[in-house]
Amino acid sequence: QDDSKVTVCDISPQLAGSSELVRTQRIVSAVLGQDVSFCCELTQPKDVLQVTWQKLTARKPENIATYNKRSGARIINSLSGRLGFLQTGLQKCSVAIKGVTKIDETCYSCLFNSFPEGAIAGKTCLSVYEIYEPRFEVRTLEADAGEILSLTCSATGAPAPEISWNIKEEEILENSEEYSVTNPNGTITVTRNATVDISRLSGTEILINCTVGHPGWENKMELSQLIRTGKNYHGEQLMYSSASLSCF
């Protein structure tokens, strides 16, 4: 048995056809700071002398790790503090990067150096997502017709997060608009605004939800504000709000 007993990542048959000599995940995605793994597996037995892992840069491929029976596993570049082998084998091999950064976002190649065929290559490309905690704010503003609620929901990430309102009485939302700003670090801040005329509320409370989606999340995030309205003993309009957060 040539392989270690460490658990390795799965390669979906849908992502790699059985006709290929090397199976890989093809595309791997992770949120900034997560750990990722790359797997390569020969679909036919070959006389492999060494497996070489490369990081494909704009200039030229950079060797980052090798494995052979004589020298064992070797990490040979600046990733040495974060790169390691999950499985060492000459027919199946996998590596992992701890705490991915945007610099790691590129394609990686595994080369099965065999005799007499030469190098048999497979490639996996890594996408690194960024997403930060969204914010939902409700403020009371004075308008000519009375008090209105100003709603602001924003989120920052790469790629751009998707924001939408989820409210039972959609007709009370007014002036809904969205804009985005690209930040110096490449992330995009998306902000969605709207207003609510308090006088149009049909009851004494209303639940307003801001739904945020991003490829880096398995589930969408929903930020909720429960708005309660009433009057004091002077007959003046009062408003209370309470916030909550959920995923679905």
CSV table of N, CA and C in Angstrom, one decimal, residues 28-133:
chain,number,residue,atom,x,y,z
A,28,VAL,N,-12.0,24.5,-7.4
A,28,VAL,CA,-12.1,24.5,-5.9
A,28,VAL,C,-12.4,26.0,-5.5
A,29,SER,N,-13.3,26.2,-4.6
A,29,SER,CA,-13.6,27.5,-4.1
A,29,SER,C,-13.5,27.5,-2.5
A,30,ALA,N,-13.1,28.6,-2.0
A,30,ALA,CA,-13.0,28.7,-0.5
A,30,ALA,C,-13.1,30.2,-0.1
A,31,VAL,N,-13.5,30.4,1.1
A,31,VAL,CA,-13.6,31.8,1.7
A,31,VAL,C,-12.2,32.1,2.2
A,32,LEU,N,-11.8,33.3,2.1
A,32,LEU,CA,-10.5,33.8,2.6
A,32,LEU,C,-10.3,33.3,4.0
A,33,GLY,N,-9.1,32.6,4.2
A,33,GLY,CA,-8.8,32.1,5.6
A,33,GLY,C,-9.1,30.6,5.8
A,34,GLN,N,-9.9,30.0,4.9
A,34,GLN,CA,-10.3,28.6,5.0
A,34,GLN,C,-9.1,27.8,4.5
A,35,ASP,N,-9.2,26.5,4.8
A,35,ASP,CA,-8.2,25.5,4.3
A,35,ASP,C,-8.8,24.8,3.0
A,36,VAL,N,-8.0,24.5,2.1
A,36,VAL,CA,-8.4,23.9,0.9
A,36,VAL,C,-7.5,22.7,0.6
A,37,SER,N,-8.0,21.7,-0.2
A,37,SER,CA,-7.2,20.6,-0.6
A,37,SER,C,-7.4,20.4,-2.1
A,38,PHE,N,-6.3,19.9,-2.7
A,38,PHE,CA,-6.3,19.5,-4.2
A,38,PHE,C,-5.9,18.1,-4.3
A,39,CYS,N,-6.7,17.4,-5.1
A,39,CYS,CA,-6.5,15.9,-5.3
A,39,CYS,C,-6.3,15.6,-6.7
A,40,CYS,N,-5.4,14.6,-6.9
A,40,CYS,CA,-5.2,14.1,-8.3
A,40,CYS,C,-5.1,12.6,-8.2
A,41,GLU,N,-5.7,11.9,-9.2
A,41,GLU,CA,-5.8,10.5,-9.2
A,41,GLU,C,-5.7,10.0,-10.7
A,42,LEU,N,-4.8,9.0,-10.9
A,42,LEU,CA,-4.7,8.4,-12.2
A,42,LEU,C,-5.8,7.4,-12.4
A,43,THR,N,-6.4,7.4,-13.6
A,43,THR,CA,-7.5,6.5,-13.8
A,43,THR,C,-7.0,5.2,-14.4
A,44,GLN,N,-5.7,5.2,-14.8
A,44,GLN,CA,-5.1,3.9,-15.2
A,44,GLN,C,-3.8,3.7,-14.5
A,45,PRO,N,-3.4,2.5,-14.1
A,45,PRO,CA,-2.2,2.3,-13.5
A,45,PRO,C,-1.0,2.7,-14.4
A,46,LYS,N,0.0,3.4,-13.9
A,46,LYS,CA,1.1,3.8,-14.6
A,46,LYS,C,2.4,3.6,-13.8
A,47,ASP,N,3.5,3.5,-14.5
A,47,ASP,CA,4.8,3.3,-13.8
A,47,ASP,C,5.3,4.7,-13.5
A,48,VAL,N,4.9,5.3,-12.3
A,48,VAL,CA,5.2,6.7,-11.9
A,48,VAL,C,6.4,6.7,-11.1
A,49,LEU,N,7.3,7.6,-11.4
A,49,LEU,CA,8.5,7.8,-10.7
A,49,LEU,C,8.4,8.9,-9.6
A,50,GLN,N,7.6,9.9,-10.0
A,50,GLN,CA,7.5,11.1,-9.0
A,50,GLN,C,6.2,11.8,-9.4
A,51,VAL,N,5.6,12.4,-8.3
A,51,VAL,CA,4.5,13.3,-8.5
A,51,VAL,C,5.0,14.7,-8.1
A,52,THR,N,4.8,15.6,-9.0
A,52,THR,CA,5.2,17.0,-8.8
A,52,THR,C,4.0,17.9,-8.8
A,53,TRP,N,3.9,18.8,-7.8
A,53,TRP,CA,2.8,19.8,-7.7
A,53,TRP,C,3.3,21.1,-8.1
A,54,GLN,N,2.6,21.9,-9.0
A,54,GLN,CA,3.0,23.2,-9.4
A,54,GLN,C,1.9,24.2,-9.2
A,55,LYS,N,2.4,25.4,-8.9
A,55,LYS,CA,1.5,26.6,-8.9
A,55,LYS,C,1.7,27.3,-10.2
A,56,LEU,N,0.6,27.5,-11.0
A,56,LEU,CA,0.7,28.1,-12.3
A,56,LEU,C,0.6,29.6,-12.2
A,57,THR,N,1.7,30.3,-12.3
A,57,THR,CA,1.8,31.7,-12.3
A,57,THR,C,1.8,32.3,-13.7
A,58,ALA,N,1.7,33.7,-13.7
A,58,ALA,CA,1.7,34.3,-15.0
A,58,ALA,C,3.0,34.2,-15.7
A,59,ARG,N,4.1,34.1,-15.0
A,59,ARG,CA,5.4,34.0,-15.7
A,59,ARG,C,5.7,32.5,-16.1
A,60,LYS,N,5.7,31.6,-15.1
A,60,LYS,CA,6.0,30.2,-15.5
A,60,LYS,C,5.5,29.3,-14.3
A,61,PRO,N,5.3,28.0,-14.5
A,61,PRO,CA,4.9,27.2,-13.4
A,61,PRO,C,6.0,27.1,-12.3
A,62,GLU,N,5.5,27.1,-11.1
A,62,GLU,CA,6.4,27.1,-9.9
A,62,GLU,C,6.2,25.8,-9.2
A,63,ASN,N,7.3,25.0,-9.1
A,63,ASN,CA,7.2,23.8,-8.3
A,63,ASN,C,7.0,24.1,-6.8
A,64,ILE,N,6.0,23.5,-6.2
A,64,ILE,CA,5.7,23.7,-4.8
A,64,ILE,C,5.9,22.5,-3.9
A,65,ALA,N,5.8,21.3,-4.5
A,65,ALA,CA,5.9,20.1,-3.7
A,65,ALA,C,6.2,18.9,-4.6
A,66,THR,N,6.9,17.9,-4.1
A,66,THR,CA,7.2,16.7,-4.8
A,66,THR,C,7.0,15.5,-3.9
A,67,TYR,N,6.7,14.3,-4.5
A,67,TYR,CA,6.7,13.1,-3.8
A,67,TYR,C,7.3,12.0,-4.7
A,68,ASN,N,8.2,11.2,-4.1
A,68,ASN,CA,8.7,10.0,-4.7
A,68,ASN,C,9.1,9.0,-3.6
A,69,LYS,N,9.3,7.8,-4.0
A,69,LYS,CA,9.6,6.7,-2.9
A,69,LYS,C,11.0,6.9,-2.3
A,70,ARG,N,11.9,7.4,-3.1
A,70,ARG,CA,13.2,7.6,-2.6
A,70,ARG,C,13.4,8.7,-1.6
A,71,SER,N,12.9,9.9,-1.9
A,71,SER,CA,13.0,11.1,-1.1
A,71,SER,C,11.8,11.4,-0.2
A,72,GLY,N,10.7,10.7,-0.5
A,72,GLY,CA,9.5,11.0,0.3
A,72,GLY,C,8.8,12.3,-0.2
A,73,ALA,N,8.1,12.9,0.8
A,73,ALA,CA,7.4,14.1,0.5
A,73,ALA,C,8.3,15.3,0.8
A,74,ARG,N,8.3,16.3,-0.2
A,74,ARG,CA,9.1,17.5,0.0
A,74,ARG,C,8.2,18.7,-0.4
A,75,ILE,N,8.3,19.7,0.5
A,75,ILE,CA,7.7,21.1,0.2
A,75,ILE,C,8.8,22.0,-0.1
A,76,ILE,N,8.7,22.6,-1.3
A,76,ILE,CA,9.9,23.3,-1.8
A,76,ILE,C,9.7,24.8,-2.2
A,77,ASN,N,8.7,25.4,-1.6
A,77,ASN,CA,8.6,26.9,-1.9
A,77,ASN,C,8.1,27.7,-0.7
A,78,SER,N,7.7,28.9,-1.0
A,78,SER,CA,7.4,29.8,0.1
A,78,SER,C,6.1,29.4,0.8
A,79,LEU,N,5.3,28.5,0.3
A,79,LEU,CA,4.1,28.0,0.9
A,79,LEU,C,4.5,27.0,2.0
A,80,SER,N,5.7,26.8,2.3
A,80,SER,CA,6.2,25.7,3.2
A,80,SER,C,5.5,25.8,4.6
A,81,GLY,N,5.1,27.0,5.0
A,81,GLY,CA,4.4,27.1,6.3
A,81,GLY,C,3.0,26.7,6.3
A,82,ARG,N,2.4,26.7,5.1
A,82,ARG,CA,0.9,26.4,5.0
A,82,ARG,C,0.6,25.3,4.1
A,83,LEU,N,1.5,24.8,3.3
A,83,LEU,CA,1.3,23.7,2.4
A,83,LEU,C,1.7,22.3,3.0
A,84,GLY,N,0.9,21.3,2.8
A,84,GLY,CA,1.3,20.0,3.3
A,84,GLY,C,0.6,18.9,2.5
A,85,PHE,N,1.1,17.7,2.6
A,85,PHE,CA,0.5,16.6,1.9
A,85,PHE,C,-0.7,16.0,2.8
A,86,LEU,N,-1.8,15.7,2.1
A,86,LEU,CA,-2.8,14.9,2.8
A,86,LEU,C,-2.7,13.4,2.5
A,87,GLN,N,-2.2,13.1,1.3
A,87,GLN,CA,-2.1,11.7,0.8
A,87,GLN,C,-0.8,11.7,-0.1
A,88,THR,N,0.1,10.8,0.3
A,88,THR,CA,1.3,10.6,-0.6
A,88,THR,C,1.2,9.2,-1.3
A,89,GLY,N,1.1,9.3,-2.6
A,89,GLY,CA,1.0,8.1,-3.4
A,89,GLY,C,1.4,8.4,-4.8
A,90,LEU,N,1.8,7.4,-5.6
A,90,LEU,CA,2.3,7.6,-6.9
A,90,LEU,C,1.1,7.4,-7.9
A,91,GLN,N,0.0,6.9,-7.5
A,91,GLN,CA,-1.2,6.8,-8.3
A,91,GLN,C,-2.3,7.8,-7.9
A,92,LYS,N,-2.2,8.2,-6.7
A,92,LYS,CA,-3.2,9.2,-6.1
A,92,LYS,C,-2.5,10.0,-5.1
A,93,CYS,N,-2.6,11.3,-5.2
A,93,CYS,CA,-1.9,12.2,-4.3
A,93,CYS,C,-2.7,13.5,-4.1
A,94,SER,N,-2.6,14.0,-2.9
A,94,SER,CA,-3.3,15.2,-2.5
A,94,SER,C,-2.5,16.1,-1.6
A,95,VAL,N,-2.7,17.4,-1.7
A,95,VAL,CA,-2.1,18.4,-0.8
A,95,VAL,C,-3.2,19.4,-0.3
A,96,ALA,N,-2.8,20.1,0.7
A,96,ALA,CA,-3.7,21.1,1.3
A,96,ALA,C,-3.0,22.4,1.6
A,97,ILE,N,-3.7,23.5,1.5
A,97,ILE,CA,-3.2,24.8,1.9
A,97,ILE,C,-4.0,25.3,3.0
A,98,LYS,N,-3.3,25.7,4.1
A,98,LYS,CA,-4.0,26.2,5.3
A,98,LYS,C,-4.2,27.7,5.1
A,99,GLY,N,-5.3,28.2,5.5
A,99,GLY,CA,-5.6,29.7,5.5
A,99,GLY,C,-5.3,30.4,4.2
A,100,VAL,N,-6.1,30.0,3.2
A,100,VAL,CA,-5.9,30.6,1.9
A,100,VAL,C,-6.0,32.1,1.9
A,101,THR,N,-5.2,32.7,1.0
A,101,THR,CA,-5.2,34.2,0.8
A,101,THR,C,-5.5,34.4,-0.7
A,102,LYS,N,-5.6,35.7,-1.0
A,102,LYS,CA,-5.9,36.1,-2.4
A,102,LYS,C,-4.7,35.7,-3.3
A,103,ILE,N,-3.5,35.7,-2.7
A,103,ILE,CA,-2.3,35.4,-3.5
A,103,ILE,C,-2.4,33.9,-4.0
A,104,ASP,N,-3.1,33.1,-3.2
A,104,ASP,CA,-3.2,31.7,-3.6
A,104,ASP,C,-4.2,31.4,-4.8
A,105,GLU,N,-4.9,32.4,-5.1
A,105,GLU,CA,-6.0,32.3,-6.2
A,105,GLU,C,-5.3,32.2,-7.6
A,106,THR,N,-5.2,30.9,-8.0
A,106,THR,CA,-4.7,30.6,-9.3
A,106,THR,C,-5.0,29.2,-9.6
A,107,CYS,N,-4.3,28.6,-10.6
A,107,CYS,CA,-4.5,27.2,-10.9
A,107,CYS,C,-3.3,26.4,-10.5
A,108,TYR,N,-3.5,25.1,-10.1
A,108,TYR,CA,-2.5,24.3,-9.6
A,108,TYR,C,-2.4,23.0,-10.5
A,109,SER,N,-1.3,22.5,-10.8
A,109,SER,CA,-1.1,21.3,-11.6
A,109,SER,C,-0.4,20.2,-10.8
A,110,CYS,N,-0.9,19.0,-11.1
A,110,CYS,CA,-0.2,17.8,-10.6
A,110,CYS,C,0.4,17.1,-11.8
A,111,LEU,N,1.7,16.7,-11.7
A,111,LEU,CA,2.3,16.0,-12.8
A,111,LEU,C,2.8,14.6,-12.3
A,112,PHE,N,2.2,13.6,-12.9
A,112,PHE,CA,2.7,12.2,-12.7
A,112,PHE,C,3.8,11.9,-13.7
A,113,ASN,N,5.0,12.0,-13.2
A,113,ASN,CA,6.2,11.8,-14.1
A,113,ASN,C,6.4,10.2,-14.2
A,114,SER,N,5.9,9.7,-15.4
A,114,SER,CA,5.9,8.3,-15.6
A,114,SER,C,6.8,7.9,-16.7
A,115,PHE,N,7.1,6.6,-16.7
A,115,PHE,CA,7.9,6.0,-17.8
A,115,PHE,C,7.1,4.9,-18.5
A,116,PRO,N,7.1,5.0,-19.9
A,116,PRO,CA,7.8,5.9,-20.8
A,116,PRO,C,7.0,7.1,-21.2
A,117,GLU,N,5.8,7.3,-20.7
A,117,GLU,CA,5.0,8.4,-21.2
A,117,GLU,C,5.5,9.8,-21.0
A,118,GLY,N,6.2,10.0,-19.8
A,118,GLY,CA,6.6,11.3,-19.4
A,118,GLY,C,5.6,11.9,-18.4
A,119,ALA,N,5.4,13.2,-18.4
A,119,ALA,CA,4.6,13.9,-17.5
A,119,ALA,C,3.1,13.8,-17.9
A,120,ILE,N,2.3,13.2,-17.0
A,120,ILE,CA,0.8,13.2,-17.2
A,120,ILE,C,0.2,14.2,-16.2
A,121,ALA,N,-0.5,15.2,-16.8
A,121,ALA,CA,-0.8,16.4,-15.9
A,121,ALA,C,-2.3,16.5,-15.7
A,122,GLY,N,-2.7,17.0,-14.5
A,122,GLY,CA,-4.0,17.4,-14.2
A,122,GLY,C,-4.0,18.8,-13.6
A,123,LYS,N,-5.1,19.5,-13.7
A,123,LYS,CA,-5.1,20.9,-13.3
A,123,LYS,C,-6.4,21.2,-12.4
A,124,THR,N,-6.2,21.9,-11.4
A,124,THR,CA,-7.3,22.4,-10.5
A,124,THR,C,-7.1,23.9,-10.3
A,125,CYS,N,-8.2,24.7,-10.5
A,125,CYS,CA,-8.1,26.1,-10.3
A,125,CYS,C,-8.8,26.5,-9.0
A,126,LEU,N,-8.2,27.4,-8.3
A,126,LEU,CA,-8.7,27.9,-7.0
A,126,LEU,C,-9.3,29.3,-7.1
A,127,SER,N,-10.6,29.4,-6.6
A,127,SER,CA,-11.2,30.7,-6.4
A,127,SER,C,-11.3,31.0,-5.0
A,128,VAL,N,-10.8,32.2,-4.6
A,128,VAL,CA,-10.9,32.6,-3.2
A,128,VAL,C,-11.9,33.7,-3.0
A,129,TYR,N,-12.9,33.5,-2.2
A,129,TYR,CA,-14.0,34.4,-2.0
A,129,TYR,C,-13.7,35.2,-0.7
A,130,GLU,N,-14.2,36.5,-0.7
A,130,GLU,CA,-14.2,37.3,0.5
A,130,GLU,C,-15.6,37.7,0.8
A,131,ILE,N,-16.0,37.6,2.1
A,131,ILE,CA,-17.3,38.1,2.5
A,131,ILE,C,-17.2,38.5,3.9
A,132,TYR,N,-17.8,39.7,4.2
A,132,TYR,CA,-17.7,40.2,5.6
A,132,TYR,C,-19.2,40.4,6.1
A,133,GLU,N,-19.2,40.5,7.4
A,133,GLU,CA,-20.5,40.6,8.1
A,133,GLU,C,-21.4,41.7,7.5
